Coordinates of C-alpha atoms in Angstrom, one line a residue:
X1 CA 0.0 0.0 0.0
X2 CA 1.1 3.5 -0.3
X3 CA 3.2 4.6 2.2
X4 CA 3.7 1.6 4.2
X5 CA 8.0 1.5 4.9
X6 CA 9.2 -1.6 5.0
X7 CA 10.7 -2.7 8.8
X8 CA 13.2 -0.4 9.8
X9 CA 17.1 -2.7 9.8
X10 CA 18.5 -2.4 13.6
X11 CA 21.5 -1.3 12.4
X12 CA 19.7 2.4 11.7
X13 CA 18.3 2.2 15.5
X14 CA 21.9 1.5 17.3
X15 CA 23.4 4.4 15.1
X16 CA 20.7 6.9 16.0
X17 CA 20.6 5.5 19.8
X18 CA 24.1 5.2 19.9
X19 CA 25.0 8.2 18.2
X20 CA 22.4 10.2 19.6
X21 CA 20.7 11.5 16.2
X22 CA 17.7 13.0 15.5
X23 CA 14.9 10.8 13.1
X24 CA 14.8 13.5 11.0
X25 CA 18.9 13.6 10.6
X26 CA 18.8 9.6 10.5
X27 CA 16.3 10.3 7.3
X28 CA 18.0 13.1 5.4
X29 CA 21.5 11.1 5.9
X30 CA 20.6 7.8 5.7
X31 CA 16.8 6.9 4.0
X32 CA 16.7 4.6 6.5
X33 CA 17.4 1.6 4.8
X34 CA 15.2 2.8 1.6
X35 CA 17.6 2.1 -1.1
X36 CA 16.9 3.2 -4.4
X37 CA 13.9 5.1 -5.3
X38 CA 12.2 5.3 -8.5
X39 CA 9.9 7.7 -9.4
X40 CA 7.2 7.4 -12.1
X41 CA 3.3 8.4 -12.5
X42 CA 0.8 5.7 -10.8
X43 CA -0.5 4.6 -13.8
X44 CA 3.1 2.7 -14.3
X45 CA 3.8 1.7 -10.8
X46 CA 2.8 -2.1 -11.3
X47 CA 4.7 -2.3 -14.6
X48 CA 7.8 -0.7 -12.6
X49 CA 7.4 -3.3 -9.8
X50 CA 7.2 -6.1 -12.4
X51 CA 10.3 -4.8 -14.0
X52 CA 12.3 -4.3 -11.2
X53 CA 11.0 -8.2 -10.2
X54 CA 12.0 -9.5 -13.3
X55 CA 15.4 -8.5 -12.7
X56 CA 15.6 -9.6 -9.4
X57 CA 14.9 -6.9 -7.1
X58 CA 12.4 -6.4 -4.9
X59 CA 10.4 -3.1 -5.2
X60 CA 6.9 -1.6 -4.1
X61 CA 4.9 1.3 -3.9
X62 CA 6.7 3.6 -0.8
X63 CA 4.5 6.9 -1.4
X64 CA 3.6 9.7 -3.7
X65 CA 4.8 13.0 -5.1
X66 CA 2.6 16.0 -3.7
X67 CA 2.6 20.0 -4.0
X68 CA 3.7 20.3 -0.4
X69 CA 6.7 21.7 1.7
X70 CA 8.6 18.9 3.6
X71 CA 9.0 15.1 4.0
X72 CA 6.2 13.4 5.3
X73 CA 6.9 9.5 6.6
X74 CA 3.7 8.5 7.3
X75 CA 2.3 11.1 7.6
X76 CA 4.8 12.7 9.9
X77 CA 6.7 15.8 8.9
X78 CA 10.3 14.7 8.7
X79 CA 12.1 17.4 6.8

């Protein structure tokens, strides 16, 4: 579904406990754990995904371009 992020690797929890860093800093430096993002309009997504599957790689719908200031996670303002 559409803005559903995958489960977060522990490795991005110890940095920002140990490390004392903000979520929104974990975000903007390390998309935690999003790897590559591809953008393209919705009509396409499942033709993207397919692609992507085809070759291997996992990929799925993380959320959508909208006229609005910031970076939203689920609805939360991150950036």
């Amino acid at each position: 579904t559409l803005e559903e992020v995958p489960p977060l690797p522990e490795i991005f929890r110890l940095i920002q406990k140990t490390g004392h860093v903000s979520e929104k800093e974990m975000y903007r430096t390390f998309n935690m754990g999003i790897g590559l993002i591809a953008v393209c309009p919705d009509s396409e997504a499942d033709r993207a995904i397919r692609i992507f599957g085809r070759h291997g790689q996992e990929a799925f719908r993380l959320g959508r371009v909208i006229e609005r200031k910031g970076i939203r996670v689920k609805g939360t303002l991150v950036s």
